[in-house]
């Protein structure tokens, strides 16, 4: 009980500078928000402690936005779509934050939102906040920072949060695990549908969008029918929702109202049944476990006895002199010698 109280949201010890940052975020100031995100992205221990205090102070003001994940292969039109949708939503009275989870950023140091020429018109609008993917760390680390950045954006009053990711590998599942609604952005034809089915991505799609319908409307219709068929065979996590397939043109800004209407439909279908909130609750607990796994992993690898014994044991396992299980249990014992 004591621990819950100590860790829970509420009044915390903040330095005057951090209190000013909290106030700035709550006032919706983008500079303060950017600074707060920089603090949470920092790997310095003292910064991390301050970041956690900051998050605890802001936690009561989070949770009010709709969180949308958008995934698609490079060239599918993600940034064109997000820019068009963002402008549309701002024109309809919303405030929008765009964050990115880019698994390649940890390798190349680049990022999918790093290129400033992307989303040019959206960047210039007061009601938009655009943040590239943190470039340091593993996908797990990047995802953790993005989740926290999402909370800060909510505290700053952004009511639509978009998390963009590239359609490769684990990052899609990671993003689906932090949003209310996961959108697959697809190209007409090109066999993308089959690829996605193979990867098991279809199961996590709440909405499928066939972009670039302006190029060949007929091809877009064919792709749409294929997708409808594929989705028909699968069961969505919610019995109250069948993922719709839309075709639109991000470039021509056509189909945005229909897209947004489906987002509303989704929320309206899953809110009365409690599924909307349940998804967030599961995500929060999953997130806690992921952090525990990450932390345990780090603790294990940094443990002096483990570090000393590990190279020899790896060699012994490779040579078949020690079984993997014996090596693993032996190493784990170092964490608690009494067990
Ligand atoms: P991303 O890599 O997924 O972010 O893709 P981009 O948004 O950068 O788009 C890739 C290319 O496709 C750009 O040249 C866009 O202008 C173009 N594009 C995006 N959406 C559409 C669309 O709806 N119709 C057409 N014809 N081109 C589009």
CSV table of C-alpha atoms and ligand atoms in Angstrom, one decimal:
chain,number,residue,atom,x,y,z
A,1,UNK,CA,0.0,0.0,0.0
A,2,UNK,CA,2.8,2.4,1.0
A,3,UNK,CA,4.6,1.7,-2.2
A,4,UNK,CA,1.5,2.3,-4.3
A,5,UNK,CA,1.0,5.7,-2.6
A,6,UNK,CA,4.6,6.7,-3.1
A,7,UNK,CA,4.5,5.9,-6.8
A,8,UNK,CA,1.1,7.1,-7.6
A,9,UNK,CA,0.2,10.3,-9.5
A,10,UNK,CA,-0.3,13.5,-7.5
A,11,UNK,CA,1.7,16.3,-5.9
A,12,UNK,CA,5.4,15.5,-6.2
A,13,UNK,CA,8.6,17.1,-5.3
A,14,UNK,CA,9.4,19.2,-8.4
A,15,UNK,CA,12.2,21.8,-8.7
A,16,UNK,CA,10.9,25.3,-9.7
A,17,UNK,CA,12.2,24.7,-13.2
A,18,UNK,CA,10.4,21.4,-13.6
A,19,UNK,CA,7.3,22.9,-12.1
A,20,UNK,CA,7.5,25.6,-14.8
A,21,UNK,CA,7.8,22.8,-17.4
A,22,UNK,CA,4.7,21.1,-16.0
A,23,UNK,CA,2.8,24.4,-16.1
A,24,UNK,CA,4.0,25.0,-19.7
A,25,UNK,CA,2.9,21.5,-20.8
A,26,UNK,CA,-0.5,22.0,-19.1
A,27,UNK,CA,-0.9,25.3,-20.8
A,28,UNK,CA,-0.4,23.5,-24.1
A,29,UNK,CA,2.9,25.3,-25.0
A,30,UNK,CA,4.7,23.3,-27.7
A,31,UNK,CA,8.2,24.5,-26.5
A,32,UNK,CA,7.6,23.2,-23.0
A,33,UNK,CA,6.2,20.0,-24.4
A,34,UNK,CA,9.3,19.5,-26.6
A,35,UNK,CA,11.6,20.2,-23.7
A,36,UNK,CA,9.7,17.7,-21.5
A,37,UNK,CA,9.9,15.0,-24.2
A,38,UNK,CA,13.7,15.7,-24.5
A,39,UNK,CA,13.9,15.1,-20.8
A,40,UNK,CA,12.2,11.8,-20.9
A,41,UNK,CA,14.3,10.7,-23.9
A,42,UNK,CA,17.5,11.5,-22.0
A,43,UNK,CA,19.5,8.5,-20.9
A,44,UNK,CA,21.1,10.3,-18.0
A,45,UNK,CA,20.1,9.0,-14.6
A,46,UNK,CA,19.3,12.4,-13.0
A,47,UNK,CA,17.2,13.3,-16.1
A,48,UNK,CA,15.3,10.0,-15.9
A,49,UNK,CA,14.5,10.7,-12.2
A,50,UNK,CA,13.2,14.1,-13.1
A,51,UNK,CA,11.3,12.7,-16.0
A,52,UNK,CA,9.5,10.3,-13.8
A,53,UNK,CA,8.5,13.0,-11.4
A,54,UNK,CA,7.3,15.1,-14.3
A,55,UNK,CA,5.2,12.2,-15.7
A,56,UNK,CA,3.7,11.5,-12.2
A,57,UNK,CA,2.7,15.2,-11.9
A,58,UNK,CA,1.1,15.1,-15.4
A,59,UNK,CA,-0.5,11.7,-15.2
A,60,UNK,CA,-3.9,13.0,-13.9
A,61,UNK,CA,-4.2,15.1,-17.0
A,62,UNK,CA,-3.6,12.2,-19.5
A,63,UNK,CA,-5.9,9.7,-21.2
A,64,UNK,CA,-8.3,12.1,-22.9
A,65,UNK,CA,-7.1,11.8,-26.5
A,66,UNK,CA,-7.8,9.2,-29.1
A,67,UNK,CA,-4.6,7.3,-29.9
A,68,UNK,CA,-4.2,6.1,-33.5
A,69,UNK,CA,-1.4,4.0,-34.9
A,70,UNK,CA,-0.7,4.3,-38.6
A,71,UNK,CA,1.6,1.8,-40.4
A,72,UNK,CA,2.6,1.2,-44.0
A,73,UNK,CA,5.6,0.4,-46.0
A,74,UNK,CA,7.9,3.3,-47.1
A,75,UNK,CA,6.2,5.1,-50.0
A,76,UNK,CA,2.6,4.0,-49.0
A,77,UNK,CA,1.9,7.6,-48.3
A,78,UNK,CA,1.9,7.8,-44.5
A,79,UNK,CA,3.3,11.3,-44.3
A,80,UNK,CA,1.0,12.6,-47.1
A,81,UNK,CA,-2.0,11.0,-45.3
A,82,UNK,CA,-1.1,12.2,-41.9
A,83,UNK,CA,-0.5,15.7,-43.2
A,84,UNK,CA,-3.9,15.7,-45.1
A,85,UNK,CA,-5.7,14.2,-42.1
A,86,UNK,CA,-4.0,16.5,-39.6
A,87,UNK,CA,-5.0,19.6,-41.6
A,88,UNK,CA,-8.6,18.3,-41.9
A,89,UNK,CA,-8.8,17.6,-38.2
A,90,UNK,CA,-7.4,21.0,-37.2
A,91,UNK,CA,-9.9,22.7,-39.5
A,92,UNK,CA,-12.5,20.8,-37.5
A,93,UNK,CA,-11.3,22.1,-34.2
A,94,UNK,CA,-8.9,19.3,-33.1
A,95,UNK,CA,-5.3,19.5,-31.9
A,96,UNK,CA,-3.0,16.8,-33.2
A,97,UNK,CA,0.3,15.3,-32.1
A,98,UNK,CA,2.3,13.0,-34.4
A,99,UNK,CA,4.9,10.7,-32.9
A,100,UNK,CA,7.0,8.1,-34.6
A,101,UNK,CA,8.3,4.6,-33.8
A,102,UNK,CA,11.1,3.8,-36.2
A,103,UNK,CA,13.0,0.6,-35.7
A,104,UNK,CA,15.7,1.7,-38.1
A,105,UNK,CA,16.4,4.9,-36.2
A,106,UNK,CA,18.3,3.0,-33.6
A,107,UNK,CA,20.6,1.6,-36.3
A,108,UNK,CA,21.0,4.5,-38.7
A,109,UNK,CA,20.4,7.4,-36.3
A,110,UNK,CA,17.9,8.6,-38.8
A,111,UNK,CA,14.2,8.7,-38.4
A,112,UNK,CA,11.0,8.5,-40.4
A,113,UNK,CA,10.0,12.0,-39.2
A,114,UNK,CA,13.4,13.4,-39.2
A,115,UNK,CA,13.2,14.8,-42.7
A,116,UNK,CA,11.9,18.3,-42.2
A,117,UNK,CA,10.4,18.5,-45.6
A,118,UNK,CA,7.8,16.0,-44.6
A,119,UNK,CA,4.4,17.3,-43.4
A,120,UNK,CA,5.5,20.9,-44.2
A,121,UNK,CA,2.1,22.5,-43.9
A,122,UNK,CA,1.2,20.6,-40.8
A,123,UNK,CA,4.5,21.7,-39.1
A,124,UNK,CA,3.5,25.3,-39.5
A,125,UNK,CA,0.2,25.0,-37.7
A,126,UNK,CA,-0.1,26.0,-34.0
A,127,UNK,CA,-2.5,23.1,-33.3
A,128,UNK,CA,0.0,20.5,-34.5
A,129,UNK,CA,2.9,19.0,-32.7
A,130,UNK,CA,5.3,16.7,-34.6
A,131,UNK,CA,8.1,14.7,-33.0
A,132,UNK,CA,10.5,12.4,-34.8
A,133,UNK,CA,11.4,9.0,-33.4
A,134,UNK,CA,13.9,8.9,-30.5
A,135,UNK,CA,17.1,7.8,-32.2
A,136,UNK,CA,18.8,6.0,-29.4
A,137,UNK,CA,18.2,2.5,-28.0
A,138,UNK,CA,16.4,-0.7,-28.9
A,139,UNK,CA,12.9,-0.8,-30.3
A,140,UNK,CA,11.8,-1.5,-26.7
A,141,UNK,CA,13.5,1.7,-25.5
A,142,UNK,CA,12.1,3.7,-28.4
A,143,UNK,CA,8.6,2.4,-27.7
A,144,UNK,CA,8.9,3.2,-24.0
A,145,UNK,CA,9.8,6.8,-24.8
A,146,UNK,CA,7.0,7.1,-27.3
A,147,UNK,CA,4.5,5.9,-24.8
A,148,UNK,CA,5.6,8.5,-22.4
A,149,UNK,CA,5.7,11.2,-25.0
A,150,UNK,CA,2.1,10.3,-25.9
A,151,UNK,CA,1.1,10.9,-22.2
A,152,UNK,CA,2.8,14.3,-22.3
A,153,UNK,CA,1.0,15.3,-25.5
A,154,UNK,CA,-2.3,14.4,-23.9
A,155,UNK,CA,-1.5,16.5,-20.9
A,156,UNK,CA,-0.7,19.3,-23.3
A,157,UNK,CA,-4.3,19.1,-24.6
A,158,UNK,CA,-3.7,17.3,-27.9
A,159,UNK,CA,-6.9,15.3,-28.4
A,160,UNK,CA,-5.7,13.2,-31.4
A,161,UNK,CA,-2.4,11.4,-31.1
A,162,UNK,CA,-1.0,9.6,-34.2
A,163,UNK,CA,1.8,7.2,-33.8
A,164,UNK,CA,3.4,6.5,-37.2
A,165,UNK,CA,5.5,3.4,-37.9
A,166,UNK,CA,7.0,1.7,-40.9
A,167,UNK,CA,5.5,-1.5,-42.0
A,168,UNK,CA,8.3,-3.8,-41.2
A,169,UNK,CA,8.9,-6.2,-38.4
A,170,UNK,CA,8.1,-6.0,-34.8
A,171,UNK,CA,7.4,-2.3,-34.7
A,172,UNK,CA,3.8,-2.7,-35.9
A,173,UNK,CA,2.9,-5.0,-33.1
A,174,UNK,CA,4.6,-2.7,-30.7
A,175,UNK,CA,2.7,0.3,-31.9
A,176,UNK,CA,-0.6,-1.6,-32.0
A,177,UNK,CA,0.1,-2.3,-28.3
A,178,UNK,CA,0.1,1.4,-27.4
A,179,UNK,CA,-2.9,2.8,-29.4
A,180,UNK,CA,-6.7,2.6,-29.3
A,181,UNK,CA,-7.0,2.0,-33.0
A,182,UNK,CA,-4.4,0.5,-35.5
A,183,UNK,CA,-4.6,1.5,-39.1
A,184,UNK,CA,-2.9,-0.3,-42.0
A,185,UNK,CA,-2.1,2.0,-44.9
A,186,UNK,CA,-1.8,-0.1,-48.1
A,187,UNK,CA,-1.1,0.4,-51.7
A,188,UNK,CA,-3.5,-0.8,-54.4
A,189,UNK,CA,-2.4,-4.2,-55.8
A,190,UNK,CA,1.3,-5.0,-55.5
A,191,UNK,CA,0.4,-8.1,-53.5
A,192,UNK,CA,0.8,-6.2,-50.2
A,193,UNK,CA,-2.3,-7.9,-48.9
A,194,UNK,CA,-0.7,-11.3,-49.0
A,195,UNK,CA,2.4,-10.1,-47.3
A,196,UNK,CA,0.5,-8.6,-44.5
A,197,UNK,CA,-1.5,-11.7,-44.0
A,198,UNK,CA,1.6,-13.8,-43.8
A,199,UNK,CA,3.1,-11.6,-41.2
A,200,UNK,CA,0.0,-11.9,-39.1
A,201,UNK,CA,-0.5,-8.1,-39.3
A,202,UNK,CA,-4.1,-8.4,-40.4
A,203,UNK,CA,-5.2,-9.6,-37.0
A,204,UNK,CA,-4.1,-6.4,-35.4
A,205,UNK,CA,-5.7,-4.1,-37.9
A,206,UNK,CA,-8.7,-2.2,-36.7
A,207,UNK,CA,-9.0,-0.3,-40.0
A,208,UNK,CA,-7.5,-0.8,-43.4
A,209,UNK,CA,-6.9,2.1,-45.8
A,210,UNK,CA,-6.1,1.6,-49.5
A,211,UNK,CA,-4.3,4.9,-50.4
A,212,UNK,CA,-3.6,6.4,-53.9
A,213,UNK,CA,-7.0,5.4,-55.2
A,214,UNK,CA,-6.7,8.4,-57.6
A,215,UNK,CA,-4.1,6.7,-59.7
A,216,UNK,CA,-6.2,3.7,-60.6
A,217,UNK,CA,-9.6,3.7,-59.0
A,218,UNK,CA,-10.4,0.2,-60.3
A,219,UNK,CA,-7.3,-1.3,-58.9
A,220,UNK,CA,-8.1,0.3,-55.6
A,221,UNK,CA,-11.6,-1.3,-55.7
A,222,UNK,CA,-10.1,-4.8,-56.5
A,223,UNK,CA,-7.6,-4.4,-53.6
A,224,UNK,CA,-10.4,-3.3,-51.3
A,225,UNK,CA,-12.5,-6.4,-52.2
A,226,UNK,CA,-9.4,-8.6,-51.6
A,227,UNK,CA,-8.9,-7.1,-48.2
A,228,UNK,CA,-12.6,-7.4,-47.3
A,229,UNK,CA,-12.4,-11.1,-48.1
A,230,UNK,CA,-9.2,-11.6,-46.1
A,231,UNK,CA,-10.6,-9.8,-43.1
A,232,UNK,CA,-13.8,-11.8,-43.3
A,233,UNK,CA,-11.9,-14.9,-42.6
A,234,UNK,CA,-10.4,-13.6,-39.4
A,235,UNK,CA,-12.0,-12.6,-36.2
A,236,UNK,CA,-11.3,-9.2,-34.7
A,237,UNK,CA,-10.4,-9.1,-31.0
A,238,UNK,CA,-13.8,-7.4,-30.5
A,239,UNK,CA,-17.1,-9.2,-31.5
A,240,UNK,CA,-18.5,-5.7,-31.8
A,241,UNK,CA,-16.2,-4.6,-34.6
A,242,UNK,CA,-15.4,-5.7,-38.1
A,243,UNK,CA,-12.5,-3.7,-39.5
A,244,UNK,CA,-13.7,-1.6,-42.5
A,245,UNK,CA,-11.6,-1.2,-45.6
A,246,UNK,CA,-11.6,2.3,-47.1
A,247,UNK,CA,-10.0,3.5,-50.3
A,248,UNK,CA,-8.9,7.1,-50.5
A,249,UNK,CA,-6.4,9.6,-51.9
A,250,UNK,CA,-4.2,11.3,-49.4
A,251,UNK,CA,-2.7,13.4,-52.2
A,252,UNK,CA,-6.1,14.7,-53.3
A,253,UNK,CA,-7.4,14.9,-49.8
A,254,UNK,CA,-10.3,12.7,-50.7
A,255,UNK,CA,-11.9,10.3,-48.2
A,256,UNK,CA,-10.7,12.0,-45.1
A,257,UNK,CA,-14.2,12.6,-43.7
A,258,UNK,CA,-15.1,9.0,-44.2
A,259,UNK,CA,-11.9,7.9,-42.5
A,260,UNK,CA,-12.6,10.1,-39.5
A,261,UNK,CA,-16.2,8.9,-39.3
A,262,UNK,CA,-14.9,5.3,-39.0
A,263,UNK,CA,-12.7,6.3,-36.2
A,264,UNK,CA,-15.7,7.7,-34.4
A,265,UNK,CA,-17.7,4.6,-35.2
A,266,UNK,CA,-15.0,2.5,-33.7
A,267,UNK,CA,-15.0,4.5,-30.5
A,268,UNK,CA,-18.8,4.5,-30.3
A,269,UNK,CA,-18.9,0.7,-30.9
A,270,UNK,CA,-16.4,-0.2,-28.2
A,271,UNK,CA,-17.0,2.4,-25.5
A,272,UNK,CA,-20.5,1.2,-24.2
A,273,UNK,CA,-19.2,-2.4,-24.0
A,274,UNK,CA,-16.2,-1.3,-21.9
A,275,UNK,CA,-13.8,-2.7,-24.5
A,276,UNK,CA,-12.3,0.7,-25.3
A,277,UNK,CA,-11.1,1.2,-21.7
A,278,UNK,CA,-10.2,-2.4,-21.2
A,279,UNK,CA,-7.8,-2.3,-24.1
A,280,UNK,CA,-6.0,0.6,-22.4
A,281,UNK,CA,-5.9,-1.2,-19.1
A,282,UNK,CA,-4.4,-4.3,-20.7
A,283,UNK,CA,-1.9,-2.1,-22.5
A,284,UNK,CA,-0.9,-0.4,-19.3
A,285,UNK,CA,-0.3,-3.7,-17.5
A,286,UNK,CA,1.5,-5.1,-20.5
A,287,UNK,CA,3.7,-2.1,-20.6
A,288,UNK,CA,4.6,-2.6,-16.9
A,289,UNK,CA,5.6,-6.2,-17.6
A,290,UNK,CA,7.7,-5.1,-20.6
A,291,UNK,CA,9.6,-2.6,-18.5
A,292,UNK,CA,10.1,-5.3,-15.8
A,293,UNK,CA,11.5,-7.6,-18.5
A,294,UNK,CA,13.8,-4.9,-19.8
A,295,UNK,CA,14.9,-4.0,-16.4
A,296,UNK,CA,15.6,-7.5,-15.3
A,297,UNK,CA,17.5,-8.1,-18.5
A,298,UNK,CA,19.7,-5.1,-17.9
A,299,UNK,CA,20.2,-6.0,-14.2
A,300,UNK,CA,21.2,-9.6,-15.2
A,301,UNK,CA,23.7,-8.5,-17.9
A,302,UNK,CA,25.3,-5.9,-15.6
A,303,UNK,CA,25.7,-8.2,-12.6
A,304,UNK,CA,29.4,-8.7,-12.0
A,305,UNK,CA,29.3,-12.4,-11.4
A,306,UNK,CA,27.2,-12.9,-14.6
A,307,UNK,CA,29.6,-10.8,-16.6
A,308,UNK,CA,32.5,-12.9,-15.4
A,309,UNK,CA,31.0,-16.3,-16.0
A,310,UNK,CA,29.0,-15.6,-19.2
A,311,UNK,CA,31.8,-15.8,-21.9
A,312,UNK,CA,33.1,-19.1,-20.6
A,313,UNK,CA,29.6,-20.6,-20.3
A,314,UNK,CA,28.7,-19.5,-23.8
A,315,UNK,CA,31.7,-21.3,-25.1
A,316,UNK,CA,30.8,-24.4,-23.1
A,317,UNK,CA,27.3,-24.4,-24.4
A,318,UNK,CA,28.5,-23.9,-28.0
A,319,UNK,CA,30.9,-26.8,-27.5
A,320,UNK,CA,28.2,-29.0,-26.1
A,321,UNK,CA,30.0,-29.4,-22.8
A,322,UNK,CA,27.2,-27.8,-20.7
A,323,UNK,CA,23.5,-27.9,-21.5
A,324,UNK,CA,21.8,-24.6,-22.2
A,325,UNK,CA,19.5,-25.2,-19.3
A,326,UNK,CA,22.3,-25.8,-16.8
A,327,UNK,CA,24.1,-22.7,-18.0
A,328,UNK,CA,20.9,-20.6,-17.8
A,329,UNK,CA,20.0,-21.8,-14.3
A,330,UNK,CA,23.6,-21.4,-13.1
A,331,UNK,CA,23.7,-17.8,-14.3
A,332,UNK,CA,20.3,-17.0,-12.9
A,333,UNK,CA,21.4,-18.3,-9.5
A,334,UNK,CA,23.9,-15.4,-9.3
A,335,UNK,CA,21.0,-13.0,-8.9
A,336,UNK,CA,19.9,-14.8,-5.8
A,337,UNK,CA,22.6,-17.0,-4.3
A,338,UNK,CA,20.4,-18.2,-1.5
A,339,UNK,CA,17.8,-19.8,-3.8
B,1,LIG,P1,5.6,7.4,-46.7
B,1,LIG,O1,7.0,6.9,-47.0
B,1,LIG,O2,4.7,6.2,-46.4
B,1,LIG,O3,5.5,8.5,-45.7
B,1,LIG,O4,5.0,8.0,-48.1
B,1,LIG,P2,4.9,9.5,-48.6
B,1,LIG,O5,3.8,10.2,-47.9
B,1,LIG,O6,6.2,10.2,-48.5
B,1,LIG,O7,4.5,9.3,-50.1
B,1,LIG,C1,5.3,8.7,-51.1
B,1,LIG,C2,4.9,9.2,-52.4
B,1,LIG,O8,3.6,8.9,-52.8
B,1,LIG,C3,5.0,10.7,-52.5
B,1,LIG,O9,5.6,11.1,-53.8
B,1,LIG,C4,3.6,11.2,-52.4
B,1,LIG,O10,3.3,12.4,-53.1
B,1,LIG,C5,2.9,10.0,-53.1
B,1,LIG,N1,1.5,9.9,-52.6
B,1,LIG,C6,1.1,9.8,-51.3
B,1,LIG,N2,-0.3,9.7,-51.3
B,1,LIG,C7,-0.7,9.7,-52.6
B,1,LIG,C8,-2.0,9.6,-53.2
B,1,LIG,O11,-3.1,9.4,-52.5
B,1,LIG,N3,-2.1,9.6,-54.6
B,1,LIG,C9,-0.9,9.7,-55.3
B,1,LIG,N4,-1.1,9.8,-56.6
B,1,LIG,N5,0.3,9.8,-54.8
B,1,LIG,C10,0.4,9.8,-53.4
